[in-house]
Amino acid sequence: MRPTTRALIGASILLLCGATQAQEKVLNLYSSRHYDTDEALYTNFTKTTGIRVNRIELGDEALLERLRNEGANSPADVLLIVDAARLHAAEQGGLFAPVKSAYLDKRIPADLRSPAGHWYAFSSRARIIVVAKDSVPVKDVQTYEDLAAPRNRGRVCTRPGSHPYMLSLVAAVAAHDGEAQAEAWARATVANMARPPRGGDTDQIRAVASGECAIALTNSYYFVRLMRSKKPEDREVLDKVVAIWPNQATWGTHVNISGGGMVRTAPNKESAVKFLEYLASDEAQAYFANGNNEWPVVKSAVAKNPELESLGTFKADRLPIMEIATRTPLAQKIVDRAGWR
Ligand code: FE
């Protein structure tokens, strides 16, 4: 080999290395999730695809605010948030780009994604009722509608009506019982409150345990989180409350989702689609669901979570999540008119 050839080869290897470095694939993830199992989730994605994950982890509202402020200059590729109400609002606000993926369409049930491919559900949770073991017979609260029953006057605690978890539930009630009925229900529920709405779901469970209220609503994973807690004060809370699957004899327990999609201005669109597809794999589904004590949405995925499983099976509302999501603006009007602040 002549020296010049060797030099040329050397130079081209250097060039190749430079090119590889410049083209290192990345994914910029904006996520409201932050759990211990996430580390394995992201490491495995990078191992399989070579795509490095940069994460921005903030609360749902802070993430959306940041995304809106960054506008077209946002580095975000994928946005992960919780609740159909929020996903729908983000879709309506034009934050998502449509994704075309036969894999995602095959893996994620059709009623758990936006028809436009703007967002996909990756885990699900149920909105359950918690009652005080010693003061409320469970027969008094078998349905969401029972929150409004005269016998439950002064017993009910909820978070503010405008919170997405409440809006989605009100939307589900409106879808099943009609708008007028839902509004009457919302008014009567507000009239039954033990205290003005405040706090998060865990605060509602604690308020039931402390005797401040006797009936409250919570997402299932907050309850399971207490079940998995080793803290004595959390064990005490659980000793005083009973969890109920609402509406088992009627339309089923309201189930909501966490999910996400590709950001409209995503600089790394290929990485974004790969990541969303990865989240629908059996492996990622298990990590994702277990991180927050939720259920996987992909049928073949198995998340081994004994505490969650100990709650047993239940009849879930069969209404497609879009039917709930599209009614959240109506739900906002209902809670406003009912004074559910
Ligand atoms: Fe939550």
Coordinates of C-alpha atoms and ligand atoms in Angstrom, one line a residue:
M1 CA 0.0 0.0 0.0
R2 CA 1.4 3.4 -1.0
P3 CA 1.6 5.9 1.8
T4 CA -0.9 8.2 0.1
T5 CA -3.5 5.5 -0.1
R6 CA -3.0 4.6 3.6
A7 CA -3.4 8.3 4.4
L8 CA -6.5 8.5 2.4
I9 CA -8.0 5.5 4.1
G10 CA -7.1 7.0 7.5
A11 CA -8.7 10.2 6.5
S12 CA -11.9 8.6 5.3
I13 CA -12.1 6.6 8.6
L14 CA -11.8 9.8 10.5
L15 CA -14.5 11.3 8.3
L16 CA -16.8 8.4 9.0
C17 CA -16.3 8.7 12.7
G18 CA -17.1 12.4 12.5
A19 CA -20.2 11.6 10.5
T20 CA -21.3 9.0 13.0
Q21 CA -20.9 11.4 15.8
A22 CA -22.8 14.2 14.1
Q23 CA -25.6 11.7 13.3
E24 CA -25.8 10.1 16.7
K25 CA -29.5 9.4 17.0
V26 CA -31.3 11.0 19.9
L27 CA -34.8 11.2 21.2
N28 CA -36.0 14.2 23.2
L29 CA -38.7 13.0 25.6
Y30 CA -41.1 15.3 27.5
S31 CA -42.7 13.2 30.1
S32 CA -44.8 13.7 33.2
R33 CA -43.9 10.2 34.3
H34 CA -41.0 9.7 36.8
Y35 CA -40.7 6.2 38.3
D36 CA -38.0 3.9 39.4
T37 CA -38.7 1.4 36.6
D38 CA -38.3 4.1 34.0
E39 CA -34.5 3.7 34.1
A40 CA -34.7 0.2 32.7
L41 CA -37.3 1.3 30.2
Y42 CA -35.0 3.9 28.7
T43 CA -31.8 1.9 29.0
N44 CA -33.3 -1.0 27.1
F45 CA -34.6 1.3 24.3
T46 CA -31.1 2.8 23.8
K47 CA -29.6 -0.7 23.9
T48 CA -31.9 -2.0 21.2
T49 CA -32.0 1.1 18.9
G50 CA -28.8 3.0 19.7
I51 CA -31.0 6.1 20.2
R52 CA -30.0 8.2 23.2
V53 CA -32.9 9.5 25.3
N54 CA -32.8 13.0 26.7
R55 CA -35.5 13.5 29.2
I56 CA -37.4 16.5 30.5
E57 CA -39.6 15.4 33.4
L58 CA -42.2 17.9 34.7
G59 CA -45.8 17.8 35.8
D60 CA -48.4 17.5 33.1
E61 CA -49.4 21.2 33.1
A62 CA -45.8 22.5 33.3
L63 CA -44.8 20.3 30.4
L64 CA -47.6 21.5 28.2
E65 CA -46.8 25.1 29.2
R66 CA -43.2 24.6 28.3
L67 CA -44.1 23.1 24.9
R68 CA -46.5 25.9 24.1
N69 CA -43.8 28.5 25.0
E70 CA -41.1 26.8 23.0
G71 CA -43.4 26.7 19.9
A72 CA -41.8 25.7 16.7
N73 CA -38.3 25.8 18.3
S74 CA -39.1 23.1 20.8
P75 CA -36.6 20.2 20.9
A76 CA -39.4 17.8 22.0
D77 CA -40.0 14.7 19.9
V78 CA -42.4 12.7 22.1
L79 CA -44.9 14.0 24.7
L80 CA -46.1 11.6 27.4
I81 CA -49.0 12.9 29.6
V82 CA -51.8 11.4 31.6
D83 CA -55.6 11.4 31.2
A84 CA -57.7 11.4 28.1
A85 CA -58.9 14.9 28.9
R86 CA -55.3 16.2 28.7
L87 CA -54.4 14.2 25.6
H88 CA -57.5 15.5 23.9
A89 CA -56.8 19.1 24.8
A90 CA -53.2 18.7 23.6
E91 CA -54.5 17.2 20.3
Q92 CA -57.0 20.1 19.9
G93 CA -54.2 22.5 20.6
G94 CA -52.3 21.1 17.6
L95 CA -49.4 19.8 19.7
F96 CA -49.2 16.4 18.1
A97 CA -48.2 15.2 14.6
P98 CA -50.0 12.2 13.1
V99 CA -48.1 8.9 13.3
K100 CA -48.6 6.2 10.8
S101 CA -47.5 2.8 12.3
A102 CA -49.0 -0.5 11.4
Y103 CA -47.3 -1.9 14.6
L104 CA -48.9 0.7 16.9
D105 CA -52.3 0.1 15.2
K106 CA -52.0 -3.6 15.7
R107 CA -50.8 -3.4 19.3
I108 CA -52.9 -0.6 20.8
P109 CA -56.6 -1.3 20.8
A110 CA -58.5 1.1 18.5
D111 CA -60.6 2.5 21.3
L112 CA -57.4 3.5 23.2
R113 CA -55.9 5.8 20.6
S114 CA -56.8 8.9 18.6
P115 CA -58.2 8.0 15.2
A116 CA -55.8 10.5 13.6
G117 CA -52.7 8.8 15.2
H118 CA -52.1 11.8 17.3
W119 CA -51.8 9.9 20.6
Y120 CA -51.8 6.4 21.9
A121 CA -52.6 5.0 25.3
F122 CA -49.8 3.1 26.9
S123 CA -51.3 2.2 30.3
S124 CA -54.7 2.3 32.0
R125 CA -56.1 3.1 35.4
A126 CA -59.5 3.0 37.0
R127 CA -61.3 5.7 39.0
I128 CA -62.5 3.9 42.1
I129 CA -64.5 4.9 45.2
V130 CA -63.1 4.7 48.6
V131 CA -65.3 4.6 51.7
A132 CA -64.7 4.7 55.5
K133 CA -64.8 1.1 56.7
D134 CA -66.5 1.9 60.0
S135 CA -69.0 4.6 59.0
V136 CA -70.4 3.8 55.6
P137 CA -72.0 0.6 54.5
V138 CA -70.7 -0.3 51.0
K139 CA -74.2 -0.7 49.8
D140 CA -74.6 3.1 50.2
V141 CA -72.0 3.7 47.4
Q142 CA -72.2 1.2 44.6
T143 CA -72.1 3.8 41.8
Y144 CA -70.7 7.2 40.8
E145 CA -74.4 8.3 40.8
D146 CA -74.6 7.3 44.5
L147 CA -72.2 10.2 45.4
A148 CA -75.2 12.4 44.8
A149 CA -77.7 10.3 46.8
P150 CA -79.4 12.2 49.8
R151 CA -78.2 9.5 52.2
N152 CA -74.6 10.6 51.5
R153 CA -75.1 14.2 52.5
G154 CA -72.0 15.6 54.1
R155 CA -69.9 12.5 53.4
V156 CA -68.2 13.2 50.0
C157 CA -64.7 14.5 49.3
T158 CA -63.3 15.1 45.8
R159 CA -60.5 17.0 44.2
P160 CA -61.6 20.2 42.3
G161 CA -64.1 19.6 39.5
S162 CA -61.8 21.1 36.8
H163 CA -59.0 18.6 37.3
P164 CA -58.7 16.4 34.3
Y165 CA -59.4 13.2 36.4
M166 CA -62.7 14.7 37.4
L167 CA -63.5 16.1 34.0
S168 CA -63.1 12.7 32.4
L169 CA -65.3 11.1 35.0
V170 CA -68.0 13.8 34.5
A171 CA -67.7 13.3 30.8
A172 CA -68.3 9.6 31.2
V173 CA -71.3 10.2 33.4
A174 CA -72.6 12.7 30.7
A175 CA -72.1 10.1 28.0
H176 CA -74.0 7.4 29.9
D177 CA -76.7 9.4 31.7
G178 CA -77.1 12.4 29.4
E179 CA -76.1 16.1 29.9
A180 CA -79.1 17.2 32.0
Q181 CA -78.8 14.2 34.4
A182 CA -75.0 14.7 34.7
E183 CA -75.5 18.3 35.7
A184 CA -78.1 17.4 38.3
W185 CA -75.8 14.7 39.5
A186 CA -72.9 17.2 39.7
R187 CA -75.0 19.7 41.7
A188 CA -76.2 17.1 44.1
T189 CA -72.6 15.7 44.6
V190 CA -71.4 19.2 45.4
A191 CA -74.3 19.5 47.9
N192 CA -73.1 16.3 49.5
M193 CA -69.5 17.5 50.1
A194 CA -67.9 17.2 53.5
R195 CA -65.5 20.0 52.6
P196 CA -64.7 22.2 49.6
P197 CA -62.8 20.3 46.9
R198 CA -59.1 20.4 47.4
G199 CA -55.9 18.2 47.2
G200 CA -54.9 15.3 45.1
D201 CA -56.3 11.7 45.0
T202 CA -54.1 10.5 47.9
D203 CA -55.3 13.4 50.0
Q204 CA -58.9 12.2 49.4
I205 CA -58.0 8.7 50.7
R206 CA -56.3 10.1 53.7
A207 CA -59.2 12.4 54.4
V208 CA -61.5 9.3 54.4
A209 CA -59.1 7.5 56.8
S210 CA -58.9 10.5 59.1
G211 CA -62.7 10.8 59.3
E212 CA -62.9 14.2 57.6
C213 CA -64.9 12.6 54.8
A214 CA -66.5 9.2 54.4
I215 CA -66.6 8.8 50.7
A216 CA -64.0 9.8 48.1
L217 CA -62.8 9.2 44.5
T218 CA -59.2 8.1 43.6
N219 CA -57.4 6.7 40.7
S220 CA -56.5 3.0 41.3
Y221 CA -52.7 3.5 41.3
Y222 CA -52.8 5.8 44.3
F223 CA -54.6 3.2 46.3
V224 CA -52.1 0.5 45.1
R225 CA -49.2 2.8 45.9
L226 CA -50.5 2.9 49.5
M227 CA -50.8 -0.9 49.5
R228 CA -47.2 -1.2 48.4
S229 CA -45.9 1.3 50.9
K230 CA -43.9 0.1 53.9
K231 CA -44.7 3.2 56.0
P232 CA -46.8 2.4 59.1
E233 CA -48.9 5.6 58.6
D234 CA -49.9 4.3 55.1
R235 CA -50.9 0.9 56.5
E236 CA -53.1 2.7 59.1
V237 CA -54.8 4.6 56.3
L238 CA -55.6 1.3 54.4
D239 CA -56.9 -0.3 57.6
K240 CA -59.6 2.3 57.7
V241 CA -60.9 2.3 54.1
V242 CA -62.5 0.0 51.6
A243 CA -62.1 0.3 47.8
I244 CA -65.2 -0.2 45.6
W245 CA -65.4 -0.8 41.9
P246 CA -68.2 1.6 40.9
N247 CA -71.1 0.8 38.5
Q248 CA -70.5 -3.0 38.3
A249 CA -74.3 -3.6 37.8
T250 CA -74.6 -0.7 35.3
W251 CA -72.1 0.8 32.8
G252 CA -68.9 -0.2 34.5
T253 CA -66.0 1.5 36.3
H254 CA -64.5 4.5 34.5
V255 CA -61.1 3.7 33.1
N256 CA -58.7 6.3 31.9
I257 CA -55.2 6.2 30.3
S258 CA -51.8 7.6 30.2
G259 CA -50.4 8.1 26.7
G260 CA -48.6 10.2 24.3
G261 CA -47.6 10.9 20.7
M262 CA -45.1 12.6 18.4
V263 CA -44.8 16.4 18.9
R264 CA -45.8 18.3 15.7
T265 CA -42.4 20.0 15.5
A266 CA -40.3 17.0 16.4
P267 CA -36.8 17.4 15.1
N268 CA -36.2 13.6 15.3
K269 CA -39.3 12.1 13.8
E270 CA -37.9 8.7 13.1
S271 CA -36.7 8.3 16.7
A272 CA -40.1 9.4 17.9
V273 CA -41.9 6.7 16.0
K274 CA -39.4 4.1 17.1
F275 CA -39.9 5.1 20.7
L276 CA -43.7 5.1 20.6
E277 CA -43.5 1.6 19.0
Y278 CA -41.1 0.5 21.7
L279 CA -43.6 1.6 24.4
A280 CA -46.1 -0.8 22.8
S281 CA -43.7 -3.8 23.1
D282 CA -44.4 -6.5 25.7
E283 CA -41.2 -5.6 27.6
A284 CA -41.8 -1.9 27.7
Q285 CA -45.5 -2.3 28.5
A286 CA -44.6 -4.2 31.7
Y287 CA -42.1 -1.6 32.8
F288 CA -44.4 1.2 31.9
A289 CA -47.5 -0.2 33.7
N290 CA -45.6 -1.3 36.8
G291 CA -43.8 2.0 37.2
N292 CA -47.1 3.5 38.3
N293 CA -49.1 0.4 39.3
E294 CA -51.3 0.5 36.2
W295 CA -52.4 -2.0 33.6
P296 CA -50.7 -2.5 30.3
V297 CA -53.0 -1.7 27.3
V298 CA -51.4 -4.3 25.0
K299 CA -53.2 -7.6 25.5
S300 CA -50.2 -9.9 25.3
A301 CA -48.2 -7.8 27.9
V302 CA -47.9 -9.2 31.4
A303 CA -47.1 -6.8 34.3
K304 CA -46.6 -8.8 37.4
N305 CA -48.0 -6.6 40.2
P306 CA -49.4 -8.7 43.1
E307 CA -50.9 -5.8 45.0
L308 CA -52.7 -4.5 41.9
E309 CA -53.9 -8.0 41.1
S310 CA -55.1 -8.4 44.6
L311 CA -57.8 -5.8 43.9
G312 CA -59.4 -8.4 41.7
T313 CA -61.1 -8.1 38.3
F314 CA -63.9 -5.7 37.5
K315 CA -66.2 -4.7 34.8
A316 CA -64.7 -1.7 33.0
D317 CA -66.7 1.0 31.1
R318 CA -66.7 -0.1 27.5
L319 CA -67.1 3.4 26.1
P320 CA -64.3 4.2 23.7
I321 CA -61.9 6.7 25.4
M322 CA -62.5 9.2 22.5
E323 CA -66.2 9.4 23.6
I324 CA -65.0 10.6 26.9
A325 CA -62.2 12.8 25.6
T326 CA -64.5 14.7 23.2
R327 CA -66.9 15.4 26.0
T328 CA -64.4 17.0 28.4
P329 CA -65.3 20.6 27.2
L330 CA -68.9 19.7 28.0
A331 CA -67.8 18.3 31.4
Q332 CA -66.0 21.6 32.1
K333 CA -69.3 23.5 31.5
I334 CA -71.2 21.1 33.8
V335 CA -68.7 21.4 36.7
D336 CA -68.7 25.2 36.3
R337 CA -72.5 25.4 36.3
A338 CA -72.7 23.0 39.3
G339 CA -70.2 25.1 41.2
W340 CA -67.8 22.2 41.6
R341 CA -64.8 24.4 42.1
Ligands
FE1 FE -52.2 10.9 39.0

